[in-house]
PDB file of C-alpha atoms in Angstrom:
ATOM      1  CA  UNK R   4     -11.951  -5.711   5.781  1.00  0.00           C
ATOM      2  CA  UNK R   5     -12.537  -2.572   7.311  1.00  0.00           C
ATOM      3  CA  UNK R   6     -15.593  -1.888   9.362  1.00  0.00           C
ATOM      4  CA  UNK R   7     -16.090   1.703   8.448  1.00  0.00           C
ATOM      5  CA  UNK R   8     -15.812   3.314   4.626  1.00  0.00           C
ATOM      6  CA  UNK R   9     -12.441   4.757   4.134  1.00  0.00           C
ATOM      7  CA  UNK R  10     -14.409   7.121   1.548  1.00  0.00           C
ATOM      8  CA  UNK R  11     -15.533  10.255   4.179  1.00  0.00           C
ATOM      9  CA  UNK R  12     -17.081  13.256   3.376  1.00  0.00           C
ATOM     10  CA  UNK R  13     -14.903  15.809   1.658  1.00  0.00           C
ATOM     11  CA  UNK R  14     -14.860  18.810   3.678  1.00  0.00           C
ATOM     12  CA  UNK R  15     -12.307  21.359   3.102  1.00  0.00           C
ATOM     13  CA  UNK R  16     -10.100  20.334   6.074  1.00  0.00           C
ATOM     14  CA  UNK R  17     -10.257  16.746   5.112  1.00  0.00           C
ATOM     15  CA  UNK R  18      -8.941  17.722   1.769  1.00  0.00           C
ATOM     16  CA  UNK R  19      -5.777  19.610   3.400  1.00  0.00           C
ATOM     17  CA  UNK R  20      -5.516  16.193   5.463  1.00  0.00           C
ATOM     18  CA  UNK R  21      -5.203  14.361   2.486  1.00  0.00           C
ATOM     19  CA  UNK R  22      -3.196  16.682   0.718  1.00  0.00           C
ATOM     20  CA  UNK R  23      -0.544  16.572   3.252  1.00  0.00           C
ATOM     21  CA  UNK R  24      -0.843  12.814   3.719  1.00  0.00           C
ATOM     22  CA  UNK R  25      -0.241  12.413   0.040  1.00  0.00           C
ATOM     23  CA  UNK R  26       2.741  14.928   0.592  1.00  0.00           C
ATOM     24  CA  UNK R  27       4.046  13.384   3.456  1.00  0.00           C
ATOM     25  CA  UNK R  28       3.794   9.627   3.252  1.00  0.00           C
ATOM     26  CA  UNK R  29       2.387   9.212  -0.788  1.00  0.00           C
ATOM     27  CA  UNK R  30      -0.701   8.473   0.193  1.00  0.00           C
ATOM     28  CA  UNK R  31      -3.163   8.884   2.445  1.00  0.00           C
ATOM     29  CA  UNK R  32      -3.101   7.036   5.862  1.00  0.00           C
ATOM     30  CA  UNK R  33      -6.529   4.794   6.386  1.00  0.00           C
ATOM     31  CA  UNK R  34      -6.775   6.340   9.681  1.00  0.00           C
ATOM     32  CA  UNK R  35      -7.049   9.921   8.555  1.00  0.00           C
ATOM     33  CA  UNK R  36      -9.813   8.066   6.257  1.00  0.00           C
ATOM     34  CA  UNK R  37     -11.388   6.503   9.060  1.00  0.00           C
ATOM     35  CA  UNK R  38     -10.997   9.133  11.492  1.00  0.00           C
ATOM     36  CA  UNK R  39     -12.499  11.894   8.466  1.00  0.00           C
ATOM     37  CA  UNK R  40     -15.804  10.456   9.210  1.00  0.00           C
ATOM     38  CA  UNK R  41     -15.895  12.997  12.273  1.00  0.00           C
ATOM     39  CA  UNK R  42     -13.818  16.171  11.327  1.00  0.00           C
ATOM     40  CA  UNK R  43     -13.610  16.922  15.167  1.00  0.00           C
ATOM     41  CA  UNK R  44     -11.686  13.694  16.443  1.00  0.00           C
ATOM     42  CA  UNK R  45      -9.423  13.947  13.010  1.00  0.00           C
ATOM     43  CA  UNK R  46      -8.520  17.569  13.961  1.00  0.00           C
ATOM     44  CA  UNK R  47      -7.839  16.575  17.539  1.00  0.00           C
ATOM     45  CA  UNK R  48      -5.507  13.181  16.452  1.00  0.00           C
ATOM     46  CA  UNK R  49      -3.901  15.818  14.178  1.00  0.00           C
ATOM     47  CA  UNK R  50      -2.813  17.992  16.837  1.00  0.00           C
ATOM     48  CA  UNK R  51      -2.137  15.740  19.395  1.00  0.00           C
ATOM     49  CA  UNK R  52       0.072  13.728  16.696  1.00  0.00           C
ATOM     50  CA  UNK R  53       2.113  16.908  16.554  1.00  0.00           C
ATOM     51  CA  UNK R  54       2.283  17.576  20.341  1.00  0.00           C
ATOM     52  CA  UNK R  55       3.153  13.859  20.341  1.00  0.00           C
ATOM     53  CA  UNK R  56       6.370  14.275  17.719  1.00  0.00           C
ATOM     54  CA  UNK R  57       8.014  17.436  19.926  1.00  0.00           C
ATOM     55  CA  UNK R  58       8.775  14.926  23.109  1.00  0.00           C
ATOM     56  CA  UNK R  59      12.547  14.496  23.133  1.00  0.00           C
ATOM     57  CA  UNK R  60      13.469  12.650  26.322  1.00  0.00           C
ATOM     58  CA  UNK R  61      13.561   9.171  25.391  1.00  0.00           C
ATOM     59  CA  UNK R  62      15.782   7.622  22.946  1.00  0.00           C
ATOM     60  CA  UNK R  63      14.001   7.161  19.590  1.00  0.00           C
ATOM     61  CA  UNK R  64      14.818   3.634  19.225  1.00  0.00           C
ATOM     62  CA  UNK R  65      13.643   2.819  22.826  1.00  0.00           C
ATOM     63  CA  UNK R  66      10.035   4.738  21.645  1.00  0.00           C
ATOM     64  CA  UNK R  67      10.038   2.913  18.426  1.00  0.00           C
ATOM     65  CA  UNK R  68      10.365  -0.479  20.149  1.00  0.00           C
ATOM     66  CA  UNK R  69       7.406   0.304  22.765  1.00  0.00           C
ATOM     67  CA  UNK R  70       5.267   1.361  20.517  1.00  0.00           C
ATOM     68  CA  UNK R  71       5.691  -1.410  18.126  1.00  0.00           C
ATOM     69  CA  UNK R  72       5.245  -4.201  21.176  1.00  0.00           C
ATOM     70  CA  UNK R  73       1.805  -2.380  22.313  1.00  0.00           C
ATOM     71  CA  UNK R  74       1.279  -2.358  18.855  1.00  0.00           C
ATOM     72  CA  UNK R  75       2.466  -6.020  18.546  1.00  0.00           C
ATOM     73  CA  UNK R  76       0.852  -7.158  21.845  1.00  0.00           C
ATOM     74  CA  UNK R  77      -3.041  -5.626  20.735  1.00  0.00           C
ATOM     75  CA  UNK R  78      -2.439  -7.101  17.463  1.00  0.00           C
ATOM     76  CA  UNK R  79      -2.969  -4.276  15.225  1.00  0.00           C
ATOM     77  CA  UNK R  80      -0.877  -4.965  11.898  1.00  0.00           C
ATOM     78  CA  UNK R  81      -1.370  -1.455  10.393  1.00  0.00           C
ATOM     79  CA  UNK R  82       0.502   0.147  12.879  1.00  0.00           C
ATOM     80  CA  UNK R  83       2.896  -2.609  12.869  1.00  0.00           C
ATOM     81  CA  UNK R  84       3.246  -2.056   9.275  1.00  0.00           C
ATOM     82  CA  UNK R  85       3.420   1.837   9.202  1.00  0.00           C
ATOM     83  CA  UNK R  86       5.712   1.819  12.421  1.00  0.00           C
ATOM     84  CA  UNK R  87       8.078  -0.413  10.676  1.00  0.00           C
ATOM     85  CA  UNK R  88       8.303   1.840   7.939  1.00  0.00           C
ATOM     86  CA  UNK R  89       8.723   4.825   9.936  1.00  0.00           C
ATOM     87  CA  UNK R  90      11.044   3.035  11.999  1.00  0.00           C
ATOM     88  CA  UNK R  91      13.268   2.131   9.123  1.00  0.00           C
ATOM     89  CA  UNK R  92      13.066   5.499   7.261  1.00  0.00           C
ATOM     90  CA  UNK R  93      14.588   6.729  10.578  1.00  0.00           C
ATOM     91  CA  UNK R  94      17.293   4.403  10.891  1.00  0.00           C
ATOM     92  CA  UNK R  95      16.561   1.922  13.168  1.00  0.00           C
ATOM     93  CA  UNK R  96      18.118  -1.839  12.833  1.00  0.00           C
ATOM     94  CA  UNK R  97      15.464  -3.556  10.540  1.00  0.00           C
ATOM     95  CA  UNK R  98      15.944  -6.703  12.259  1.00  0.00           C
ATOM     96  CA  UNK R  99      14.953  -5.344  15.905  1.00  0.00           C
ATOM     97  CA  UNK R 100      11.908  -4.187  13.968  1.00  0.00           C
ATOM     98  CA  UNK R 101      10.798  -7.511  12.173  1.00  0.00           C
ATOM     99  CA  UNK R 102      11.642  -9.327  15.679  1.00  0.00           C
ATOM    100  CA  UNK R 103       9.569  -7.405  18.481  1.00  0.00           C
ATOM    101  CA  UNK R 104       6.697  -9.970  18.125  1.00  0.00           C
ATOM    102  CA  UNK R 105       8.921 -12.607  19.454  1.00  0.00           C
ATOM    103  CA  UNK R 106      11.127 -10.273  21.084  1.00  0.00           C
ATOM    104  CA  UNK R 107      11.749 -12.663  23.790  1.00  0.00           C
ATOM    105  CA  UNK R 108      13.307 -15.046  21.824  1.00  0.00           C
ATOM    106  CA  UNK R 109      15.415 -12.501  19.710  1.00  0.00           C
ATOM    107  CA  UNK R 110      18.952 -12.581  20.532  1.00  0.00           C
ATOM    108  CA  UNK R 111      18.975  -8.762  18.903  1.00  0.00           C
ATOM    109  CA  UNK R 112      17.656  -6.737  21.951  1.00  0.00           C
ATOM    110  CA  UNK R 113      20.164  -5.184  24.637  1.00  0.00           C
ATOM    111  CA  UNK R 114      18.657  -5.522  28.401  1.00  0.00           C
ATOM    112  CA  UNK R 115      17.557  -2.310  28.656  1.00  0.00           C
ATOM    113  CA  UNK R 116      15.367  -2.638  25.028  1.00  0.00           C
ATOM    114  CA  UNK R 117      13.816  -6.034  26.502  1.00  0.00           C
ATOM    115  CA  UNK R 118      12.613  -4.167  29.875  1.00  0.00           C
ATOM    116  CA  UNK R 119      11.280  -1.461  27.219  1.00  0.00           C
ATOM    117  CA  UNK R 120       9.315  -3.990  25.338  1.00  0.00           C
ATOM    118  CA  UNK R 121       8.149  -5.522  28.920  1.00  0.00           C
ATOM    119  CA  UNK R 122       7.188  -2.658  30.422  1.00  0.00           C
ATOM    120  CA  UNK R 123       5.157  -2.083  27.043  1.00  0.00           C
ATOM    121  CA  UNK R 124       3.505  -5.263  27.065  1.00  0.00           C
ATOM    122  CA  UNK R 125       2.768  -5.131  30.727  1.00  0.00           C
ATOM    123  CA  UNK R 126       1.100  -2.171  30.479  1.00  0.00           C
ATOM    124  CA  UNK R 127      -0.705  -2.710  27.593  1.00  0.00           C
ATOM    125  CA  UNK R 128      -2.596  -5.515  29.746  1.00  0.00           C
ATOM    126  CA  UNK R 129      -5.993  -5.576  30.983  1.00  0.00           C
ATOM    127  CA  UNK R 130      -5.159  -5.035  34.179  1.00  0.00           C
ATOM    128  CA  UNK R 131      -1.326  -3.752  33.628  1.00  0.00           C
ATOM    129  CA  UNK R 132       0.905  -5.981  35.432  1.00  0.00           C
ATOM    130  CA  UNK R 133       4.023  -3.271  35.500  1.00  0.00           C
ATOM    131  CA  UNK R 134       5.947  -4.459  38.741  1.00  0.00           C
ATOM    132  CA  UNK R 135       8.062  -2.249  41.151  1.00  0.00           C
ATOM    133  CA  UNK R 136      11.214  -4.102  39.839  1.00  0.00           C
ATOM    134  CA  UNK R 137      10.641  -3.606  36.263  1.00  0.00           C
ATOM    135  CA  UNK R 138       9.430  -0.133  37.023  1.00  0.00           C
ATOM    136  CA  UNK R 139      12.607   0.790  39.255  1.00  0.00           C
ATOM    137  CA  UNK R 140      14.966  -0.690  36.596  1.00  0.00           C
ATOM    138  CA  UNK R 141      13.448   1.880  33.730  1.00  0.00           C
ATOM    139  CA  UNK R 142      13.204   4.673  35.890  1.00  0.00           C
ATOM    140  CA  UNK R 143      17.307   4.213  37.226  1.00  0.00           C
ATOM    141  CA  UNK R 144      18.370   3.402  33.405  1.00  0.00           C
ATOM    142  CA  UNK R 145      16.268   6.326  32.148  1.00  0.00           C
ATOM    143  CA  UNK R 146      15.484   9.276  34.556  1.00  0.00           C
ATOM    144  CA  UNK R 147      12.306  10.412  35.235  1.00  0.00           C
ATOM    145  CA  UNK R 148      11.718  12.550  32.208  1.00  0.00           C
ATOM    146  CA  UNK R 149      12.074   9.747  29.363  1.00  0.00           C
ATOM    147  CA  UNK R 150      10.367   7.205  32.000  1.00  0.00           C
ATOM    148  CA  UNK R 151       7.464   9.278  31.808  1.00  0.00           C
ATOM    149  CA  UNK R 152       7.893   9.890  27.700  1.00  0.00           C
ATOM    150  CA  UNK R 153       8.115   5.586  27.848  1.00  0.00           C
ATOM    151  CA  UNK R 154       4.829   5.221  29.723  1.00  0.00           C
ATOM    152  CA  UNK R 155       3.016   8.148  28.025  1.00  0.00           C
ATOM    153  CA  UNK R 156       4.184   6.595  24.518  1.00  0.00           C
ATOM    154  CA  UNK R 157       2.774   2.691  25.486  1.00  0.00           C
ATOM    155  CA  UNK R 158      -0.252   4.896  26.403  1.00  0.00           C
ATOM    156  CA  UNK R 159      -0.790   6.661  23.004  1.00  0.00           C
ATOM    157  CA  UNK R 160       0.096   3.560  21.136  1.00  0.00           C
ATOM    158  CA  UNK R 161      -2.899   2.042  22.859  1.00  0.00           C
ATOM    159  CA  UNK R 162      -5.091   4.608  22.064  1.00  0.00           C
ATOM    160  CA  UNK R 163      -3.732   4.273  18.337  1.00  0.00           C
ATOM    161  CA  UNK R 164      -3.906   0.632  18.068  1.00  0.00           C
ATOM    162  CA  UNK R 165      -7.458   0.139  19.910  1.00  0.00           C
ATOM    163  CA  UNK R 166      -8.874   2.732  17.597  1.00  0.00           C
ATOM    164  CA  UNK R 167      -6.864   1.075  14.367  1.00  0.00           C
ATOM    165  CA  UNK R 168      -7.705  -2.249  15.444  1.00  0.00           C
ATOM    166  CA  UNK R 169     -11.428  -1.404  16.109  1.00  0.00           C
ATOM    167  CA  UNK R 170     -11.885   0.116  12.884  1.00  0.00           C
ATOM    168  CA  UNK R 171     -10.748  -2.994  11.230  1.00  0.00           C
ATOM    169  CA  UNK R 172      -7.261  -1.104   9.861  1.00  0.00           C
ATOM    170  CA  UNK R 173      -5.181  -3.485   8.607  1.00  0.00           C
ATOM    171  CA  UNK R 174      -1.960  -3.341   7.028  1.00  0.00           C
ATOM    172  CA  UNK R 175      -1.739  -0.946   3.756  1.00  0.00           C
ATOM    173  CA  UNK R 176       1.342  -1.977   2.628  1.00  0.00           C
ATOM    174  CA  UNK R 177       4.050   0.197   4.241  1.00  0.00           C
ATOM    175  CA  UNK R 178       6.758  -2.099   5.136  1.00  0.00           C
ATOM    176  CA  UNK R 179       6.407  -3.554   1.068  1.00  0.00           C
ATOM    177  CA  UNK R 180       8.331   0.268   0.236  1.00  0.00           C
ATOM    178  CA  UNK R 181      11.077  -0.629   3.135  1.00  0.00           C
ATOM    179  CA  UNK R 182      13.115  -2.941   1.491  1.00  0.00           C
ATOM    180  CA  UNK R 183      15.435  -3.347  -1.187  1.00  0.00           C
ATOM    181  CA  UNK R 184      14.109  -6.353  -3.649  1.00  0.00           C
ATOM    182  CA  UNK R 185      18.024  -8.191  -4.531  1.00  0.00           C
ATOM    183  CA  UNK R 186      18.263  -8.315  -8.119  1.00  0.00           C
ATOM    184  CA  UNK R 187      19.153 -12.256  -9.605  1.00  0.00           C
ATOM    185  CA  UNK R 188      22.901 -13.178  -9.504  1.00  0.00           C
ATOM    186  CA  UNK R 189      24.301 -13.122 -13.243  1.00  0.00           C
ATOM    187  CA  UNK R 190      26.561 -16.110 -14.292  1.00  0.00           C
ATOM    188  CA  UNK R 191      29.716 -13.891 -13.703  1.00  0.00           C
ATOM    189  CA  UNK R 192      28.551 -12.574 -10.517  1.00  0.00           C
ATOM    190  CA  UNK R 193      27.943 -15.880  -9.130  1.00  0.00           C
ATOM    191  CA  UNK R 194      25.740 -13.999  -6.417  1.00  0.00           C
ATOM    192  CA  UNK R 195      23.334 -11.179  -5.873  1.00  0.00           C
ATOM    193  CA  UNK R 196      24.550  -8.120  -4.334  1.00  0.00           C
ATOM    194  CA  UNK R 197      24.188  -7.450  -0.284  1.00  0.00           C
ATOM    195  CA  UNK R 198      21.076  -4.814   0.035  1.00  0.00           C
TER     196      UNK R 198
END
């Protein structure tokens, strides 16, 4: 249950927000609900969402996977559930996806995605506990640029998921459009089709 209406006032630029949300995603996100309460801090996640989307440095998969463990680690399931979807709708291995909450006992993740998801996690503590090691391990696999992208993306992922989590967001049903129900094998099938 969420601890703020997801009805807000409906000024004129919260009706463009939900217009494109509807455009974009089919609906409209229960943050941009939540965050419509104040039209000033929806206008400002708005832009910095699209500042956000222009950085380029670091693999998308690599981002994907950090956000989802800061995500995973503050417990927030809507933006586990909308990253997921995202995720997918880009490309990314569904599995990787469905496994970061247990990443460490996943036998999908290369070394380089595990540090990603550690470094996540470890910053994403109260205090961070990022080490030299882990940090010099990113930084030499990376360069600078998409070490930076990595460690300003756990960042903004905390900021999402506090807020989300705060708010009482929980999932709206995002991953649900992902996959592929299989259809029952027929008797001269034997089997239902690979999705």
């Amino acid at each position: 249950m969420t601890r703020i209406s997801l009805t807000p006032p409906r000024t004129l630029f919260y009706r463009a927000t939900e217009w494109y949300s509807k455009r974009a995603y089919k609906e409209v996100l229960d943050p941009a609900k939540a965050l419509g309460h104040n039209s000033r801090v929806l206008r400002a996640d708005l832009r910095f969402e699209q500042a956000i989307a222009k950085w380029k440095a670091l693999d998308p998969d690599l981002k994907a996977l950090a956000v989802m463990a800061t995500a995973a680690s503050i417990g927030c399931s809507w933006c586990m559930d909308f990253g997921y979807w995202v995720s997918t709708r880009e490309g990314m291995d569904a599995r990787k996806l469905q496994d970061v909450p247990a990443w460490r006992n996943s036998d999908v993740y290369t070394p380089l995605e595990r540090d990603v998801m550690e470094y996540a996690e470890a910053m994403t503590a109260n205090p961070p506990e990022v080490t030299d090691e882990l940090a010099a391990r990113l930084l030499g696999a990376l360069g600078e640029a998409a070490f930076v992208e990595l460690t300003a993306m756990v960042a903004v992922e905390n900021l999402r998921s506090r807020i989300n989590s705060a708010l009482g967001l929980t999932s709206q049903g995002f991953k649900d459009h992902c996959e592929v129900p299989q259809r029952p094998a027929t008797a001269s099938e034997g089997r239902a089709p690979v999705g």
